[in-house]
């Protein structure tokens, strides 16, 4: 069982940056693939970025490549999402998720545990 708690969301102006954190409980954090998803009002939850449990495979949604960077610190049981050059289109609730799968999934059904989400709002 893994419990995930996101933080770092808030209101930022267009062009600004935010860093999201995802703190995980449990001693087996390093064995999980981790992902970031987001869900905008009226839209489905979509994949943003992910990293395989051992760090040898990563993936980003095309819409965030070059602007968002995910990382994980297994010693701290924490995952991060650095978001730069934010635009109003990035407004959403951002979720972190953990997967027991060996391969890195880029869709929500591939993940077993979810955080409660953190709101990101970007003003124009």
Coordinates of N, CA, C and O in Angstrom, one line a residue:
X1 N 0.9 -1.2 0.0 CA 0.0 0.0 0.0 C 0.9 1.2 0.0 O 1.9 1.3 0.7
X2 N 0.5 2.2 -0.8 CA 1.3 3.4 -0.9 C 0.3 4.6 -0.8 O -0.8 4.6 -1.4
X3 N 0.6 5.5 0.1 CA -0.2 6.7 0.2 C 0.6 7.9 -0.4 O 1.8 8.0 -0.1
X4 N -0.1 8.7 -1.2 CA 0.6 9.8 -1.9 C -0.1 11.1 -1.5 O -1.3 11.2 -1.5
X5 N 0.8 12.1 -1.3 CA 0.3 13.4 -1.0 C 1.0 14.4 -1.8 O 2.2 14.6 -1.7
X6 N 0.2 15.2 -2.6 CA 0.8 16.2 -3.5 C 0.8 17.5 -2.8 O 0.0 17.8 -1.9
X7 N 1.7 18.4 -3.2 CA 1.8 19.8 -2.7 C 2.5 20.6 -3.7 O 3.1 20.1 -4.7
X8 N 2.4 21.9 -3.5 CA 3.1 22.8 -4.4 C 2.2 23.5 -5.4 O 2.7 24.4 -6.2
X9 N 0.9 23.2 -5.5 CA 0.1 23.9 -6.4 C -0.2 25.3 -6.0 O 0.1 25.7 -4.9
X10 N -0.9 26.0 -6.9 CA -1.3 27.4 -6.5 C -1.6 28.2 -7.7 O -1.8 27.7 -8.8
X11 N -1.6 29.5 -7.5 CA -1.8 30.5 -8.6 C -0.5 31.1 -9.1 O 0.3 31.6 -8.3
X12 N -0.4 31.1 -10.4 CA 0.8 31.7 -11.0 C 0.5 32.4 -12.2 O -0.5 32.0 -12.9
X13 N 1.2 33.4 -12.6 CA 1.0 34.1 -13.8 C 1.5 33.4 -15.0 O 2.5 32.6 -14.9
X14 N 1.0 33.6 -16.2 CA 1.4 33.0 -17.4 C 2.9 33.3 -17.6 O 3.4 34.4 -17.3
X15 N 3.7 32.2 -17.9 CA 5.1 32.3 -18.1 C 5.9 32.0 -16.8 O 7.1 31.8 -16.9
X16 N 5.1 31.8 -15.7 CA 5.8 31.5 -14.5 C 6.0 30.0 -14.3 O 5.8 29.2 -15.2
X17 N 6.5 29.7 -13.1 CA 6.9 28.3 -12.8 C 6.3 27.9 -11.5 O 6.0 28.7 -10.6
X18 N 6.1 26.6 -11.4 CA 5.7 25.9 -10.1 C 6.5 24.6 -10.0 O 6.8 24.0 -11.0
X19 N 6.7 24.2 -8.8 CA 7.3 22.9 -8.5 C 6.3 22.1 -7.7 O 6.1 22.5 -6.5
X20 N 5.8 21.0 -8.2 CA 4.9 20.1 -7.5 C 5.8 19.0 -6.8 O 6.8 18.6 -7.4
X21 N 5.3 18.6 -5.6 CA 6.0 17.5 -4.9 C 4.9 16.4 -4.6 O 3.7 16.7 -4.5
X22 N 5.4 15.2 -4.6 CA 4.5 14.1 -4.2 C 5.3 13.3 -3.2 O 6.3 12.6 -3.5
X23 N 4.8 13.3 -2.0 CA 5.4 12.5 -0.9 C 4.7 11.2 -0.8 O 3.5 11.1 -0.7
X24 N 5.5 10.1 -0.7 CA 4.9 8.8 -0.7 C 5.2 8.1 0.7 O 6.3 8.3 1.2
X25 N 4.3 7.4 1.2 CA 4.5 6.6 2.4 C 4.9 5.2 1.9 O 4.7 4.8 0.8
X26 N 5.5 4.4 2.8 CA 5.8 3.1 2.5 C 7.3 2.9 2.2 O 7.9 3.8 1.6
X27 N 7.8 1.8 2.5 CA 9.2 1.5 2.3 C 9.5 1.0 0.9 O 10.7 0.8 0.6
X28 N 8.5 0.7 0.1 CA 8.7 0.2 -1.2 C 8.6 1.2 -2.3 O 8.4 0.8 -3.5
X29 N 8.7 2.5 -2.0 CA 8.5 3.5 -3.0 C 9.4 3.3 -4.2 O 9.0 3.5 -5.3
X30 N 10.6 2.9 -3.9 CA 11.6 2.8 -5.0 C 11.2 1.7 -6.0 O 11.8 1.6 -7.1
X31 N 10.3 0.8 -5.7 CA 9.9 -0.2 -6.6 C 8.7 0.1 -7.5 O 8.3 -0.7 -8.3
X32 N 8.2 1.3 -7.3 CA 7.0 1.7 -8.1 C 7.4 2.6 -9.3 O 8.2 3.5 -9.1
X33 N 6.7 2.4 -10.4 CA 6.7 3.4 -11.4 C 5.8 4.6 -10.9 O 4.8 4.4 -10.3
X34 N 6.2 5.8 -11.2 CA 5.5 7.0 -10.7 C 5.1 7.8 -11.9 O 5.9 8.0 -12.9
X35 N 3.9 8.4 -11.8 CA 3.4 9.2 -12.9 C 2.8 10.5 -12.4 O 2.3 10.6 -11.2
X36 N 2.8 11.5 -13.2 CA 2.0 12.7 -13.0 C 0.9 12.8 -14.0 O 1.1 12.6 -15.2
X37 N -0.3 13.1 -13.6 CA -1.5 13.3 -14.4 C -2.1 14.6 -14.1 O -1.8 15.2 -13.0
X38 N -3.0 15.1 -15.0 CA -3.7 16.3 -14.7 C -5.1 16.1 -15.3 O -5.4 15.4 -16.2
X39 N -6.0 16.9 -14.7 CA -7.4 16.8 -15.1 C -8.0 18.3 -15.1 O -8.1 18.9 -14.0
X40 N -8.3 18.8 -16.3 CA -8.9 20.1 -16.4 C -10.4 20.0 -16.3 O -10.9 18.9 -16.6
X41 N -11.1 21.0 -16.0 CA -12.5 21.0 -15.9 C -13.2 20.5 -17.2 O -12.8 21.0 -18.2
X42 N -14.0 19.5 -17.0 CA -14.7 19.0 -18.2 C -13.9 18.1 -19.1 O -14.4 17.7 -20.2
X43 N -12.7 17.8 -18.7 CA -11.9 16.9 -19.5 C -11.5 15.7 -18.8 O -11.5 15.6 -17.5
X44 N -11.0 14.7 -19.5 CA -10.5 13.5 -18.9 C -9.1 13.7 -18.3 O -8.4 14.6 -18.7
X45 N -8.8 12.8 -17.4 CA -7.5 12.8 -16.8 C -6.5 12.4 -17.8 O -6.6 11.4 -18.5
X46 N -5.4 13.2 -17.9 CA -4.4 12.9 -18.9 C -3.0 12.8 -18.3 O -2.7 13.4 -17.3
X47 N -2.2 12.0 -19.0 CA -0.8 11.7 -18.6 C 0.0 13.0 -18.8 O -0.1 13.6 -19.9
X48 N 0.9 13.3 -17.9 CA 1.8 14.4 -18.0 C 3.2 13.9 -18.1 O 4.0 14.3 -19.1
X49 N 3.7 13.1 -17.2 CA 5.0 12.7 -17.1 C 5.1 11.4 -16.2 O 4.3 11.3 -15.3
X50 N 6.1 10.6 -16.5 CA 6.3 9.4 -15.7 C 7.7 9.0 -15.7 O 8.5 9.3 -16.6
X51 N 8.0 8.2 -14.7 CA 9.4 7.6 -14.6 C 9.3 6.2 -14.1 O 8.5 5.9 -13.1
X52 N 10.0 5.3 -14.7 CA 10.0 3.9 -14.2 C 10.7 3.8 -12.9 O 11.5 4.6 -12.5
X53 N 10.4 2.7 -12.2 CA 10.9 2.5 -10.8 C 12.4 2.7 -10.7 O 12.9 3.3 -9.7
X54 N 13.2 2.2 -11.7 CA 14.6 2.3 -11.6 C 15.2 3.5 -12.4 O 16.4 3.6 -12.5
X55 N 14.3 4.3 -12.9 CA 14.8 5.5 -13.6 C 15.3 5.4 -15.0 O 15.7 6.3 -15.6
X56 N 15.2 4.1 -15.5 CA 15.8 3.9 -16.9 C 14.8 4.2 -18.0 O 15.2 4.1 -19.2
X57 N 13.6 4.6 -17.7 CA 12.6 4.9 -18.7 C 11.8 6.0 -18.2 O 11.3 6.0 -17.1
X58 N 11.7 7.1 -19.0 CA 10.8 8.2 -18.7 C 10.0 8.6 -19.9 O 10.3 8.2 -21.0
X59 N 8.9 9.3 -19.6 CA 8.0 9.7 -20.7 C 7.4 11.0 -20.3 O 7.1 11.3 -19.1
X60 N 7.1 11.8 -21.3 CA 6.4 13.1 -21.2 C 5.3 13.2 -22.2 O 5.5 12.7 -23.3
X61 N 4.3 13.8 -21.9 CA 3.3 14.2 -22.9 C 3.9 15.2 -23.8 O 4.7 16.1 -23.4
X62 N 3.6 15.1 -25.1 CA 4.1 16.1 -26.1 C 3.9 17.5 -25.7 O 4.7 18.4 -26.0
X63 N 2.8 17.8 -25.1 CA 2.4 19.2 -24.8 C 3.3 19.8 -23.7 O 3.3 21.0 -23.6
X64 N 4.0 19.0 -23.0 CA 4.9 19.6 -21.9 C 6.3 19.4 -22.1 O 7.2 19.8 -21.3
X65 N 6.7 18.7 -23.1 CA 8.1 18.4 -23.4 C 8.9 19.7 -23.5 O 8.4 20.6 -24.2
X66 N 10.0 19.8 -22.9 CA 10.8 21.0 -22.9 C 10.5 22.0 -21.8 O 11.2 23.0 -21.6
X67 N 9.3 21.9 -21.2 CA 8.9 22.8 -20.2 C 8.7 22.2 -18.8 O 8.9 22.8 -17.8
X68 N 8.3 20.9 -18.8 CA 8.2 20.2 -17.5 C 9.3 19.2 -17.3 O 9.7 18.6 -18.3
X69 N 9.7 19.1 -16.1 CA 10.7 18.1 -15.8 C 10.3 17.3 -14.5 O 10.0 17.9 -13.5
X70 N 10.3 16.0 -14.6 CA 10.0 15.2 -13.5 C 11.2 14.6 -12.9 O 12.2 14.4 -13.6
X71 N 11.2 14.4 -11.6 CA 12.4 13.7 -11.0 C 11.9 13.0 -9.8 O 10.8 13.2 -9.3
X72 N 12.7 12.1 -9.2 CA 12.3 11.4 -8.0 C 13.5 11.2 -7.2 O 14.7 11.1 -7.6
X73 N 13.3 11.3 -5.9 CA 14.3 11.1 -4.9 C 13.9 9.9 -4.0 O 13.1 10.1 -3.1
X74 N 14.4 8.7 -4.3 CA 13.9 7.5 -3.6 C 14.3 7.6 -2.1 O 13.6 7.0 -1.3
X75 N 15.4 8.2 -1.8 CA 15.8 8.3 -0.4 C 14.8 9.1 0.4 O 14.7 8.9 1.6
X76 N 14.2 10.0 -0.3 CA 13.2 10.9 0.4 C 11.7 10.4 0.1 O 10.8 11.1 0.6
X77 N 11.6 9.4 -0.6 CA 10.3 8.9 -1.0 C 9.4 10.0 -1.6 O 8.2 10.2 -1.3
X78 N 10.1 10.8 -2.5 CA 9.4 12.0 -3.0 C 9.6 12.1 -4.5 O 10.7 11.8 -5.0
X79 N 8.6 12.5 -5.2 CA 8.7 12.8 -6.7 C 8.4 14.2 -6.9 O 7.6 14.8 -6.1
X80 N 8.9 14.8 -7.9 CA 8.7 16.2 -8.2 C 8.3 16.4 -9.7 O 8.6 15.6 -10.5
X81 N 7.7 17.5 -9.9 CA 7.3 18.0 -11.2 C 7.6 19.5 -11.3 O 6.9 20.3 -10.7
X82 N 8.7 19.8 -12.0 CA 9.1 21.2 -12.2 C 8.4 21.7 -13.5 O 8.6 21.1 -14.6
X83 N 7.5 22.7 -13.4 CA 6.8 23.2 -14.5 C 7.2 24.6 -14.8 O 7.0 25.5 -13.9
X84 N 7.7 24.8 -16.0 CA 8.1 26.2 -16.4 C 7.3 26.6 -17.6 O 6.6 25.9 -18.3
X85 N 7.3 27.9 -17.8 CA 6.6 28.6 -18.9 C 5.2 28.1 -18.9 O 4.6 27.7 -20.0
X86 N 4.5 28.3 -17.8 CA 3.1 27.9 -17.7 C 2.2 28.8 -18.4 O 2.5 30.0 -18.6
X87 N 1.1 28.2 -18.9 CA 0.1 29.0 -19.7 C -1.2 28.6 -19.1 O -1.4 27.6 -18.4
X88 N -2.3 29.4 -19.4 CA -3.6 29.1 -18.8 C -4.1 27.8 -19.2 O -4.9 27.2 -18.5
X89 N -3.6 27.2 -20.3 CA -4.0 25.9 -20.8 C -3.5 24.8 -19.8 O -4.0 23.7 -19.9
X90 N -2.6 25.1 -19.0 CA -2.1 24.2 -18.0 C -2.9 24.1 -16.7 O -2.5 23.3 -15.8
X91 N -3.9 24.9 -16.7 CA -4.7 24.9 -15.5 C -5.4 23.6 -15.3 O -6.1 23.1 -16.2
X92 N -5.3 23.0 -14.1 CA -5.9 21.7 -13.9 C -5.6 21.2 -12.5 O -4.8 21.9 -11.8
X93 N -6.2 20.2 -12.1 CA -5.8 19.5 -10.8 C -4.7 18.5 -11.2 O -5.0 17.7 -12.1
X94 N -3.6 18.5 -10.6 CA -2.5 17.6 -10.9 C -2.4 16.5 -9.8 O -2.5 16.8 -8.6
X95 N -2.3 15.3 -10.3 CA -2.3 14.1 -9.5 C -0.9 13.4 -9.6 O -0.5 13.3 -10.8
X96 N -0.4 12.8 -8.6 CA 0.6 11.9 -8.7 C 0.0 10.5 -8.5 O -1.0 10.3 -7.8
X97 N 0.7 9.5 -9.1 CA 0.2 8.2 -9.1 C 1.3 7.2 -9.0 O 2.4 7.5 -9.5
X98 N 1.1 6.0 -8.5 CA 2.1 5.0 -8.3 C 1.6 3.7 -9.0 O 0.4 3.3 -8.9
X99 N 2.4 3.0 -9.7 CA 2.1 1.8 -10.4 C 3.0 0.7 -10.0 O 4.2 0.8 -9.9
X100 N 2.4 -0.5 -9.7 CA 3.2 -1.7 -9.4 C 3.7 -2.4 -10.6 O 4.4 -3.4 -10.5
X101 N 3.3 -1.9 -11.8 CA 3.8 -2.6 -13.0 C 5.3 -2.4 -13.2 O 5.9 -1.5 -12.7
X102 N 5.8 -3.3 -14.0 CA 7.2 -3.3 -14.3 C 7.5 -2.2 -15.4 O 8.5 -1.5 -15.3
X103 N 6.6 -2.1 -16.3 CA 6.8 -1.2 -17.4 C 6.1 0.2 -17.0 O 5.2 0.2 -16.2
X104 N 6.5 1.2 -17.7 CA 6.0 2.5 -17.4 C 4.7 2.7 -18.2 O 4.7 2.7 -19.4
X105 N 3.6 3.0 -17.6 CA 2.3 3.2 -18.2 C 2.1 4.7 -18.4 O 2.5 5.5 -17.6
X106 N 1.4 5.0 -19.5 CA 1.0 6.4 -19.8 C -0.5 6.7 -19.8 O -0.9 7.7 -20.3
X107 N -1.2 5.7 -19.2 CA -2.6 5.9 -19.1 C -3.1 5.6 -17.7 O -2.4 4.8 -17.0
X108 N -4.1 6.2 -17.2 CA -4.6 6.2 -15.8 C -4.8 4.7 -15.4 O -4.5 4.4 -14.2
X109 N -5.4 3.9 -16.2 CA -5.7 2.5 -15.7 C -4.4 1.7 -15.3 O -4.5 0.7 -14.6
X110 N -3.3 2.2 -15.7 CA -2.0 1.5 -15.4 C -1.5 1.8 -14.0 O -0.5 1.2 -13.6
X111 N -2.2 2.6 -13.3 CA -1.7 3.1 -12.0 C -2.7 2.6 -10.9 O -3.9 2.5 -11.0
X112 N -2.1 2.2 -9.7 CA -2.8 1.6 -8.7 C -3.1 2.5 -7.5 O -4.1 2.3 -6.8
X113 N -2.3 3.5 -7.3 CA -2.5 4.4 -6.2 C -2.5 5.8 -6.7 O -1.7 6.2 -7.5
X114 N -3.3 6.7 -6.0 CA -3.5 8.1 -6.4 C -3.4 9.0 -5.2 O -4.0 8.6 -4.2
X115 N -2.9 10.2 -5.5 CA -3.0 11.2 -4.4 C -4.3 11.9 -4.6 O -5.1 11.7 -5.5
X116 N -4.5 12.9 -3.7 CA -5.8 13.7 -3.7 C -5.8 14.8 -4.7 O -6.8 15.4 -5.0
X117 N -4.6 15.1 -5.3 CA -4.5 16.2 -6.3 C -4.2 17.5 -5.7 O -4.5 17.8 -4.5
X118 N -3.6 18.4 -6.5 CA -3.3 19.7 -6.1 C -3.6 20.7 -7.3 O -3.3 20.4 -8.4
X119 N -4.3 21.8 -7.0 CA -4.8 22.6 -8.0 C -3.7 23.6 -8.5 O -3.0 24.2 -7.7
X120 N -3.6 23.7 -9.8 CA -2.7 24.6 -10.5 C -3.6 25.5 -11.3 O -4.3 25.1 -12.2
X121 N -3.4 26.8 -11.1 CA -4.2 27.8 -11.8 C -3.2 28.8 -12.4 O -2.3 29.3 -11.7
X122 N -3.3 29.1 -13.7 CA -2.4 30.0 -14.4 C -3.2 31.2 -14.9 O -4.2 31.0 -15.7
X123 N -2.9 32.4 -14.5 CA -3.6 33.6 -14.9 C -2.9 34.1 -16.1 O -1.7 34.1 -16.3
X124 N -3.8 34.7 -17.0 CA -3.2 35.3 -18.3 C -2.8 36.7 -18.1 O -3.1 37.3 -17.1

